[in-house]
């Protein structure tokens, strides 16, 4: 679980970064598709249609078409209200990529709506460059690993402006994991706005240039809640990340390939995965960035098929209080105050880490819940926290 003793040496006290107001306002702003005005307008239209139906009750055809229109409007109002709360679809580009996950006509509609300006193109073998902004480049690194039960893995690599021009420079890396189920590596590029956030932070001089990798831990089946685990008899996702993805990124890109310049983060199920994998691999990751945290498998325990040893080994709430550390780690846990369970969990994890001599900071966004709104609003703090640790760590490679 991380070694046989607590590493010695000076360890800078972790702090919650203070960021410029324009950076935090940008991260908290709603996208055009998240506006509550959309579902309010649809709900109002549904009420108006229903009123018209009753006014024209004596006309059978009007009743039939009116009730159909009412049903469609109510459904659209419900879907857009849910999206306004969750913050999953911000823009038309996000909607296009969501539709592209569907079959037939739905997929075609997504392709027609896609303008390919905000996110990378479809994965290609090897490394494929996608759309970029202000010199930023997004590559798709396709890393299937059949030996570990991973048939496909489209990992998105966000490279900073100037990466190609500065051939001698090396960069720290932040790995981000999507949520479960039905999450995917594109989520951090769209719903999480990682490319825009890292670019804004770099332009403002808050962070030094870094590489951000959105990792694919779906094992080709995003409908399953894998929780980033090495599943007995199934995909070995922890091993895939630590032993396949990380070495591949270090080989293909100019990274500072040491634990002090490598961070692992995620949101919700991806946050659980980042915590669990990070604690298992303190030799690889010096910083953990956990948004919407939890430390127990809960309803997802079934993916381990009753394997008690695997359950115990993958439940941080059980093993963290007695864990020893071969090297120090620094952890930020980000929550919304509207999700009190997340707040309680974050402080429990932080207290357990501090009791083991590790650094832990809890950042809370007032009024936010267990949603992509919170993940997106806290990402600037998580990246700035990682940057603090990167700057404090001398390069060893």
CSV table of C-alpha atoms in Angstrom, one decimal:
chain,number,residue,atom,x,y,z
A,1,UNK,CA,0.0,0.0,0.0
A,2,UNK,CA,2.9,2.4,-0.3
A,3,UNK,CA,5.9,1.2,1.7
A,4,UNK,CA,7.2,0.4,5.2
A,5,UNK,CA,7.9,3.9,6.6
A,6,UNK,CA,7.2,7.6,6.4
A,7,UNK,CA,9.7,9.4,4.2
A,8,UNK,CA,11.8,12.0,6.0
A,9,UNK,CA,12.8,15.4,4.9
A,10,UNK,CA,11.4,19.0,4.7
A,11,UNK,CA,7.9,19.1,3.3
A,12,UNK,CA,6.3,22.5,2.4
A,13,UNK,CA,3.0,23.1,4.1
A,14,UNK,CA,0.1,22.7,1.6
A,15,UNK,CA,-2.2,25.7,1.2
A,16,UNK,CA,-5.4,26.5,-0.7
A,17,UNK,CA,-4.4,28.7,-3.6
A,18,UNK,CA,-5.7,32.3,-3.9
A,19,UNK,CA,-6.7,32.9,-7.5
A,20,UNK,CA,-7.5,36.1,-9.5
A,21,UNK,CA,-11.2,36.9,-9.6
A,22,UNK,CA,-11.5,36.6,-13.4
A,23,UNK,CA,-10.1,33.1,-13.3
A,24,UNK,CA,-12.6,31.9,-10.6
A,25,UNK,CA,-15.5,33.8,-12.3
A,26,UNK,CA,-14.8,32.1,-15.6
A,27,UNK,CA,-14.8,28.7,-14.0
A,28,UNK,CA,-18.1,29.3,-12.2
A,29,UNK,CA,-19.9,30.8,-15.2
A,30,UNK,CA,-22.7,28.8,-16.8
A,31,UNK,CA,-22.4,27.9,-20.4
A,32,UNK,CA,-25.2,28.8,-22.9
A,33,UNK,CA,-26.7,25.3,-22.6
A,34,UNK,CA,-26.7,25.4,-18.8
A,35,UNK,CA,-28.9,28.5,-18.5
A,36,UNK,CA,-32.0,28.0,-16.4
A,37,UNK,CA,-33.8,30.2,-18.9
A,38,UNK,CA,-33.9,27.3,-21.3
A,39,UNK,CA,-35.9,24.9,-19.1
A,40,UNK,CA,-38.0,27.8,-17.8
A,41,UNK,CA,-38.9,28.8,-21.3
A,42,UNK,CA,-39.7,25.1,-22.3
A,43,UNK,CA,-41.8,24.7,-19.1
A,44,UNK,CA,-43.7,27.9,-19.9
A,45,UNK,CA,-44.3,26.7,-23.4
A,46,UNK,CA,-45.6,23.4,-22.1
A,47,UNK,CA,-48.1,25.3,-19.9
A,48,UNK,CA,-49.2,27.4,-22.8
A,49,UNK,CA,-49.8,24.4,-25.0
A,50,UNK,CA,-51.8,22.7,-22.3
A,51,UNK,CA,-53.9,25.8,-21.9
A,52,UNK,CA,-54.5,25.8,-25.6
A,53,UNK,CA,-55.5,22.1,-25.6
A,54,UNK,CA,-58.2,22.8,-23.0
A,55,UNK,CA,-59.4,25.8,-24.9
A,56,UNK,CA,-59.7,23.7,-28.1
A,57,UNK,CA,-60.9,20.6,-26.3
A,58,UNK,CA,-63.8,20.1,-28.7
A,59,UNK,CA,-61.3,19.6,-31.6
A,60,UNK,CA,-60.0,16.0,-31.5
A,61,UNK,CA,-57.0,16.6,-33.7
A,62,UNK,CA,-56.0,19.7,-31.7
A,63,UNK,CA,-56.1,17.6,-28.5
A,64,UNK,CA,-54.0,14.8,-30.0
A,65,UNK,CA,-51.3,17.1,-31.4
A,66,UNK,CA,-51.5,19.4,-28.3
A,67,UNK,CA,-50.9,16.5,-25.9
A,68,UNK,CA,-48.0,15.3,-28.0
A,69,UNK,CA,-46.4,18.7,-28.1
A,70,UNK,CA,-47.0,19.1,-24.3
A,71,UNK,CA,-45.3,15.8,-23.6
A,72,UNK,CA,-42.3,16.7,-25.8
A,73,UNK,CA,-41.9,20.1,-24.1
A,74,UNK,CA,-42.2,18.6,-20.6
A,75,UNK,CA,-39.5,16.0,-21.5
A,76,UNK,CA,-37.2,18.7,-22.9
A,77,UNK,CA,-37.8,20.9,-19.9
A,78,UNK,CA,-36.9,18.1,-17.5
A,79,UNK,CA,-33.7,17.2,-19.5
A,80,UNK,CA,-32.5,20.8,-19.7
A,81,UNK,CA,-33.4,21.4,-16.0
A,82,UNK,CA,-31.3,18.4,-15.1
A,83,UNK,CA,-28.4,19.7,-17.3
A,84,UNK,CA,-28.7,23.1,-15.7
A,85,UNK,CA,-28.2,21.4,-12.3
A,86,UNK,CA,-25.5,19.0,-13.3
A,87,UNK,CA,-23.5,21.1,-15.8
A,88,UNK,CA,-22.7,18.3,-18.2
A,89,UNK,CA,-23.5,20.0,-21.5
A,90,UNK,CA,-22.2,23.6,-21.6
A,91,UNK,CA,-22.1,24.4,-25.3
A,92,UNK,CA,-23.3,23.2,-28.7
A,93,UNK,CA,-19.9,21.4,-29.0
A,94,UNK,CA,-20.6,19.5,-25.8
A,95,UNK,CA,-24.0,18.5,-27.1
A,96,UNK,CA,-22.6,17.4,-30.4
A,97,UNK,CA,-20.2,15.0,-28.7
A,98,UNK,CA,-22.8,13.7,-26.4
A,99,UNK,CA,-25.1,12.9,-29.3
A,100,UNK,CA,-22.2,11.2,-31.1
A,101,UNK,CA,-22.2,8.5,-28.4
A,102,UNK,CA,-25.7,7.5,-29.6
A,103,UNK,CA,-26.7,5.3,-32.5
A,104,UNK,CA,-28.0,6.0,-36.0
A,105,UNK,CA,-29.9,9.3,-36.4
A,106,UNK,CA,-28.7,10.6,-33.0
A,107,UNK,CA,-25.1,10.0,-33.9
A,108,UNK,CA,-25.7,11.8,-37.3
A,109,UNK,CA,-27.3,14.8,-35.6
A,110,UNK,CA,-24.2,15.0,-33.3
A,111,UNK,CA,-21.8,15.0,-36.3
A,112,UNK,CA,-23.8,17.7,-38.1
A,113,UNK,CA,-23.8,19.8,-35.0
A,114,UNK,CA,-20.1,19.4,-34.4
A,115,UNK,CA,-18.0,22.3,-35.6
A,116,UNK,CA,-14.8,20.7,-34.3
A,117,UNK,CA,-13.6,23.9,-32.7
A,118,UNK,CA,-13.6,23.2,-29.0
A,119,UNK,CA,-12.4,19.6,-28.7
A,120,UNK,CA,-10.1,17.2,-30.5
A,121,UNK,CA,-11.1,15.2,-33.5
A,122,UNK,CA,-12.1,11.5,-33.3
A,123,UNK,CA,-9.3,9.2,-32.1
A,124,UNK,CA,-6.9,8.0,-34.7
A,125,UNK,CA,-4.2,5.3,-34.4
A,126,UNK,CA,-1.2,6.5,-32.5
A,127,UNK,CA,-1.1,10.2,-31.8
A,128,UNK,CA,-3.5,12.5,-33.7
A,129,UNK,CA,-3.7,16.3,-33.3
A,130,UNK,CA,-7.0,17.9,-32.7
A,131,UNK,CA,-8.3,21.4,-32.6
A,132,UNK,CA,-6.3,23.9,-30.6
A,133,UNK,CA,-6.6,27.4,-29.2
A,134,UNK,CA,-3.8,30.0,-28.9
A,135,UNK,CA,-1.1,27.5,-29.7
A,136,UNK,CA,-2.5,24.9,-27.3
A,137,UNK,CA,-2.5,21.4,-28.9
A,138,UNK,CA,-4.7,18.4,-28.0
A,139,UNK,CA,-3.4,15.0,-29.1
A,140,UNK,CA,-5.3,11.7,-28.9
A,141,UNK,CA,-3.1,8.8,-27.7
A,142,UNK,CA,-4.8,5.5,-28.4
A,143,UNK,CA,-3.4,2.9,-26.0
A,144,UNK,CA,-5.3,-0.4,-26.1
A,145,UNK,CA,-3.9,-2.9,-23.6
A,146,UNK,CA,-5.5,-6.3,-24.2
A,147,UNK,CA,-3.1,-8.0,-21.7
A,148,UNK,CA,-4.8,-6.0,-19.0
A,149,UNK,CA,-8.4,-6.4,-20.4
A,150,UNK,CA,-8.5,-2.9,-21.9
A,151,UNK,CA,-9.5,-3.2,-25.6
A,152,UNK,CA,-9.3,0.5,-26.3
A,153,UNK,CA,-8.1,3.6,-24.6
A,154,UNK,CA,-8.3,7.1,-26.2
A,155,UNK,CA,-6.3,9.3,-23.8
A,156,UNK,CA,-6.4,13.0,-24.5
A,157,UNK,CA,-3.2,15.0,-24.1
A,158,UNK,CA,-3.4,18.8,-23.7
A,159,UNK,CA,-0.1,20.3,-24.6
A,160,UNK,CA,0.8,23.9,-23.6
A,161,UNK,CA,1.4,26.7,-26.1
A,162,UNK,CA,5.0,26.7,-27.2
A,163,UNK,CA,5.5,22.9,-26.6
A,164,UNK,CA,6.7,22.3,-30.2
A,165,UNK,CA,8.9,25.4,-30.3
A,166,UNK,CA,10.8,24.8,-27.1
A,167,UNK,CA,12.4,21.4,-27.9
A,168,UNK,CA,14.6,21.4,-24.7
A,169,UNK,CA,11.9,22.2,-22.2
A,170,UNK,CA,10.2,19.4,-20.1
A,171,UNK,CA,6.9,19.7,-18.4
A,172,UNK,CA,5.1,18.4,-15.3
A,173,UNK,CA,2.0,16.3,-15.9
A,174,UNK,CA,-1.5,16.2,-14.4
A,175,UNK,CA,-3.6,13.1,-15.1
A,176,UNK,CA,-7.4,13.5,-14.8
A,177,UNK,CA,-9.9,10.7,-14.6
A,178,UNK,CA,-13.6,11.0,-15.7
A,179,UNK,CA,-16.6,9.9,-13.6
A,180,UNK,CA,-18.7,6.7,-13.7
A,181,UNK,CA,-20.9,5.4,-15.2
A,182,UNK,CA,-21.3,6.7,-18.8
A,183,UNK,CA,-18.3,9.0,-18.3
A,184,UNK,CA,-15.4,9.2,-20.7
A,185,UNK,CA,-12.1,10.9,-21.3
A,186,UNK,CA,-13.7,13.7,-23.3
A,187,UNK,CA,-15.6,14.9,-20.3
A,188,UNK,CA,-12.7,16.7,-18.8
A,189,UNK,CA,-12.3,18.6,-22.1
A,190,UNK,CA,-15.9,19.5,-22.5
A,191,UNK,CA,-17.9,19.5,-19.2
A,192,UNK,CA,-14.7,20.0,-17.1
A,193,UNK,CA,-13.2,22.7,-19.5
A,194,UNK,CA,-9.7,21.5,-18.7
A,195,UNK,CA,-8.1,23.0,-21.8
A,196,UNK,CA,-9.6,26.4,-21.3
A,197,UNK,CA,-8.8,26.4,-17.6
A,198,UNK,CA,-5.2,25.5,-17.9
A,199,UNK,CA,-4.7,28.0,-20.7
A,200,UNK,CA,-6.4,30.8,-18.6
A,201,UNK,CA,-4.2,30.0,-15.6
A,202,UNK,CA,-1.0,30.0,-17.7
A,203,UNK,CA,-1.9,33.2,-19.5
A,204,UNK,CA,-2.5,34.9,-16.1
A,205,UNK,CA,0.9,33.6,-14.8
A,206,UNK,CA,-0.7,31.6,-12.0
A,207,UNK,CA,0.8,28.3,-13.1
A,208,UNK,CA,3.8,27.4,-15.2
A,209,UNK,CA,3.1,25.4,-18.4
A,210,UNK,CA,2.1,21.9,-17.8
A,211,UNK,CA,0.8,18.9,-19.7
A,212,UNK,CA,-2.8,17.7,-18.8
A,213,UNK,CA,-3.8,14.1,-19.7
A,214,UNK,CA,-7.5,13.0,-19.6
A,215,UNK,CA,-7.3,9.3,-19.1
A,216,UNK,CA,-9.7,6.7,-20.6
A,217,UNK,CA,-10.6,4.2,-17.9
A,218,UNK,CA,-13.8,3.0,-19.5
A,219,UNK,CA,-12.3,-0.3,-20.6
A,220,UNK,CA,-14.3,0.1,-23.8
A,221,UNK,CA,-17.6,-0.1,-21.7
A,222,UNK,CA,-18.5,3.3,-20.3
A,223,UNK,CA,-21.9,1.9,-19.0
A,224,UNK,CA,-20.1,-0.1,-16.3
A,225,UNK,CA,-19.0,1.5,-13.0
A,226,UNK,CA,-15.5,0.2,-12.9
A,227,UNK,CA,-14.3,2.7,-10.2
A,228,UNK,CA,-10.8,2.5,-11.8
A,229,UNK,CA,-10.1,-0.9,-10.2
A,230,UNK,CA,-8.1,-3.9,-11.1
A,231,UNK,CA,-11.2,-6.1,-11.4
A,232,UNK,CA,-10.8,-9.8,-10.6
A,233,UNK,CA,-11.5,-11.5,-13.9
A,234,UNK,CA,-12.0,-8.2,-15.7
A,235,UNK,CA,-10.1,-5.1,-16.8
A,236,UNK,CA,-7.0,-4.1,-14.8
A,237,UNK,CA,-7.6,-0.4,-14.9
A,238,UNK,CA,-5.3,0.6,-12.0
A,239,UNK,CA,-2.5,-1.3,-13.6
A,240,UNK,CA,-3.4,0.1,-17.0
A,241,UNK,CA,-3.0,3.7,-15.8
A,242,UNK,CA,0.1,3.2,-13.7
A,243,UNK,CA,2.0,0.7,-15.9
A,244,UNK,CA,0.7,1.5,-19.4
A,245,UNK,CA,-0.5,5.1,-19.7
A,246,UNK,CA,2.1,6.9,-17.5
A,247,UNK,CA,5.1,5.2,-19.2
A,248,UNK,CA,3.6,5.8,-22.6
A,249,UNK,CA,3.2,9.5,-21.9
A,250,UNK,CA,6.7,9.8,-20.5
A,251,UNK,CA,8.0,8.1,-23.6
A,252,UNK,CA,6.1,10.1,-26.2
A,253,UNK,CA,6.3,13.6,-24.6
A,254,UNK,CA,8.9,15.7,-22.9
A,255,UNK,CA,7.7,15.2,-19.3
A,256,UNK,CA,9.6,15.7,-16.0
A,257,UNK,CA,9.3,12.0,-15.3
A,258,UNK,CA,9.4,11.8,-11.6
A,259,UNK,CA,6.7,11.6,-8.8
A,260,UNK,CA,7.3,15.2,-7.7
A,261,UNK,CA,6.2,16.5,-11.0
A,262,UNK,CA,3.3,14.1,-11.6
A,263,UNK,CA,-0.2,14.6,-10.2
A,264,UNK,CA,-3.3,12.3,-10.4
A,265,UNK,CA,-6.8,13.7,-10.1
A,266,UNK,CA,-10.4,13.0,-10.9
A,267,UNK,CA,-14.0,13.8,-10.1
A,268,UNK,CA,-16.6,11.6,-8.3
A,269,UNK,CA,-15.8,8.0,-9.4
A,270,UNK,CA,-12.6,9.3,-11.0
A,271,UNK,CA,-11.8,11.1,-7.8
A,272,UNK,CA,-12.2,7.8,-5.9
A,273,UNK,CA,-10.0,6.2,-8.5
A,274,UNK,CA,-7.3,8.9,-8.2
A,275,UNK,CA,-7.3,8.6,-4.4
A,276,UNK,CA,-7.2,4.8,-4.4
A,277,UNK,CA,-4.6,4.5,-7.2
A,278,UNK,CA,-2.6,7.4,-5.8
A,279,UNK,CA,-2.4,5.8,-2.4
A,280,UNK,CA,-1.4,2.5,-4.0
A,281,UNK,CA,1.3,4.2,-6.1
A,282,UNK,CA,2.9,6.9,-4.0
A,283,UNK,CA,6.1,6.1,-5.9
A,284,UNK,CA,4.6,7.5,-9.0
A,285,UNK,CA,2.4,10.4,-7.9
A,286,UNK,CA,3.4,13.1,-5.4
A,287,UNK,CA,0.2,15.1,-5.7
A,288,UNK,CA,-3.5,14.0,-5.6
A,289,UNK,CA,-6.3,16.2,-6.8
A,290,UNK,CA,-9.7,14.9,-5.7
A,291,UNK,CA,-13.0,16.6,-6.7
A,292,UNK,CA,-16.3,15.3,-5.2
A,293,UNK,CA,-14.5,12.7,-3.1
A,294,UNK,CA,-15.6,9.4,-1.6
A,295,UNK,CA,-13.5,6.7,0.1
A,296,UNK,CA,-15.8,3.7,0.1
A,297,UNK,CA,-17.0,1.6,-2.9
A,298,UNK,CA,-20.6,1.6,-1.6
A,299,UNK,CA,-23.0,0.5,-4.3
A,300,UNK,CA,-20.1,-0.2,-6.7
A,301,UNK,CA,-18.7,-3.0,-4.5
A,302,UNK,CA,-20.4,-5.6,-6.7
A,303,UNK,CA,-17.8,-5.0,-9.5
A,304,UNK,CA,-15.4,-6.9,-7.2
A,305,UNK,CA,-17.8,-9.9,-7.1
A,306,UNK,CA,-17.5,-10.4,-3.3
A,307,UNK,CA,-13.7,-10.7,-3.3
A,308,UNK,CA,-13.0,-9.7,0.3
A,309,UNK,CA,-9.3,-9.2,-0.2
A,310,UNK,CA,-9.9,-6.9,-3.2
A,311,UNK,CA,-12.6,-5.0,-1.4
A,312,UNK,CA,-10.4,-4.3,1.6
A,313,UNK,CA,-7.4,-3.4,-0.6
A,314,UNK,CA,-9.5,-0.9,-2.5
A,315,UNK,CA,-11.4,0.8,0.3
A,316,UNK,CA,-9.3,3.8,1.4
A,317,UNK,CA,-11.7,4.4,4.4
A,318,UNK,CA,-10.5,1.1,5.8
A,319,UNK,CA,-6.8,1.1,4.9
A,320,UNK,CA,-5.8,4.7,5.1
A,321,UNK,CA,-5.9,5.1,8.9
A,322,UNK,CA,-3.2,2.5,9.3
A,323,UNK,CA,-1.3,3.1,6.1
A,324,UNK,CA,2.5,3.8,6.0
A,325,UNK,CA,4.1,6.0,3.3
A,326,UNK,CA,7.4,5.4,1.5
A,327,UNK,CA,7.2,8.9,0.2
A,328,UNK,CA,5.2,12.0,1.2
A,329,UNK,CA,2.1,13.0,-0.7
A,330,UNK,CA,0.2,16.3,-0.9
A,331,UNK,CA,-3.6,16.1,-1.4
A,332,UNK,CA,-6.3,18.6,-2.3
A,333,UNK,CA,-10.0,17.6,-1.8
A,334,UNK,CA,-12.5,19.9,-3.6
A,335,UNK,CA,-16.2,19.9,-2.7
A,336,UNK,CA,-19.4,22.0,-2.9
A,337,UNK,CA,-21.1,23.1,0.3
A,338,UNK,CA,-24.4,22.0,-1.2
A,339,UNK,CA,-23.3,18.4,-0.9
A,340,UNK,CA,-22.8,17.9,2.9
A,341,UNK,CA,-21.8,14.2,2.5
A,342,UNK,CA,-18.9,15.3,0.2
A,343,UNK,CA,-17.8,17.9,2.8
A,344,UNK,CA,-17.9,15.3,5.6
A,345,UNK,CA,-16.0,12.8,3.5
A,346,UNK,CA,-13.4,15.3,2.4
A,347,UNK,CA,-12.6,16.3,6.0
A,348,UNK,CA,-12.5,12.6,7.1
A,349,UNK,CA,-10.0,11.8,4.3
A,350,UNK,CA,-7.9,14.9,5.1
A,351,UNK,CA,-7.8,14.1,8.8
A,352,UNK,CA,-6.7,10.5,8.1
A,353,UNK,CA,-4.0,11.8,5.8
A,354,UNK,CA,-2.7,14.3,8.4
A,355,UNK,CA,-2.8,11.7,11.1
A,356,UNK,CA,-0.3,9.7,8.9
A,357,UNK,CA,1.9,12.8,8.5
A,358,UNK,CA,0.7,13.8,5.0
A,359,UNK,CA,-0.4,17.1,3.6
A,360,UNK,CA,-4.1,17.6,2.9
A,361,UNK,CA,-6.2,20.7,2.1
A,362,UNK,CA,-10.0,20.9,1.6
A,363,UNK,CA,-11.3,23.5,-0.8
A,364,UNK,CA,-15.1,24.2,-0.7
A,365,UNK,CA,-17.2,26.1,-3.3
A,366,UNK,CA,-20.2,27.7,-1.6
A,367,UNK,CA,-23.6,26.5,-2.9
A,368,UNK,CA,-22.3,23.9,-5.4
A,369,UNK,CA,-23.3,20.2,-5.3
A,370,UNK,CA,-22.0,16.8,-6.5
A,371,UNK,CA,-22.0,17.9,-10.1
A,372,UNK,CA,-19.8,18.9,-13.0
A,373,UNK,CA,-20.4,22.6,-11.9
A,374,UNK,CA,-18.3,21.9,-8.8
A,375,UNK,CA,-15.6,19.9,-10.7
A,376,UNK,CA,-15.2,22.7,-13.2
A,377,UNK,CA,-15.3,25.5,-10.6
A,378,UNK,CA,-12.7,23.8,-8.5
A,379,UNK,CA,-10.3,22.7,-11.3
A,380,UNK,CA,-8.4,26.0,-11.3
A,381,UNK,CA,-7.6,25.5,-7.6
A,382,UNK,CA,-6.6,21.9,-8.1
A,383,UNK,CA,-4.3,22.8,-11.0
A,384,UNK,CA,-2.8,25.7,-9.0
A,385,UNK,CA,-2.3,23.4,-6.0
A,386,UNK,CA,-0.5,20.9,-8.3
A,387,UNK,CA,1.7,23.8,-9.7
A,388,UNK,CA,2.7,24.8,-6.1
A,389,UNK,CA,3.9,21.2,-5.5
A,390,UNK,CA,5.7,21.0,-8.9
A,391,UNK,CA,7.6,24.2,-8.2
A,392,UNK,CA,8.6,23.0,-4.8
A,393,UNK,CA,10.0,19.6,-6.1
A,394,UNK,CA,13.5,19.4,-7.6
A,395,UNK,CA,13.6,17.5,-10.8
A,396,UNK,CA,15.2,14.1,-10.5
A,397,UNK,CA,15.1,13.2,-14.2
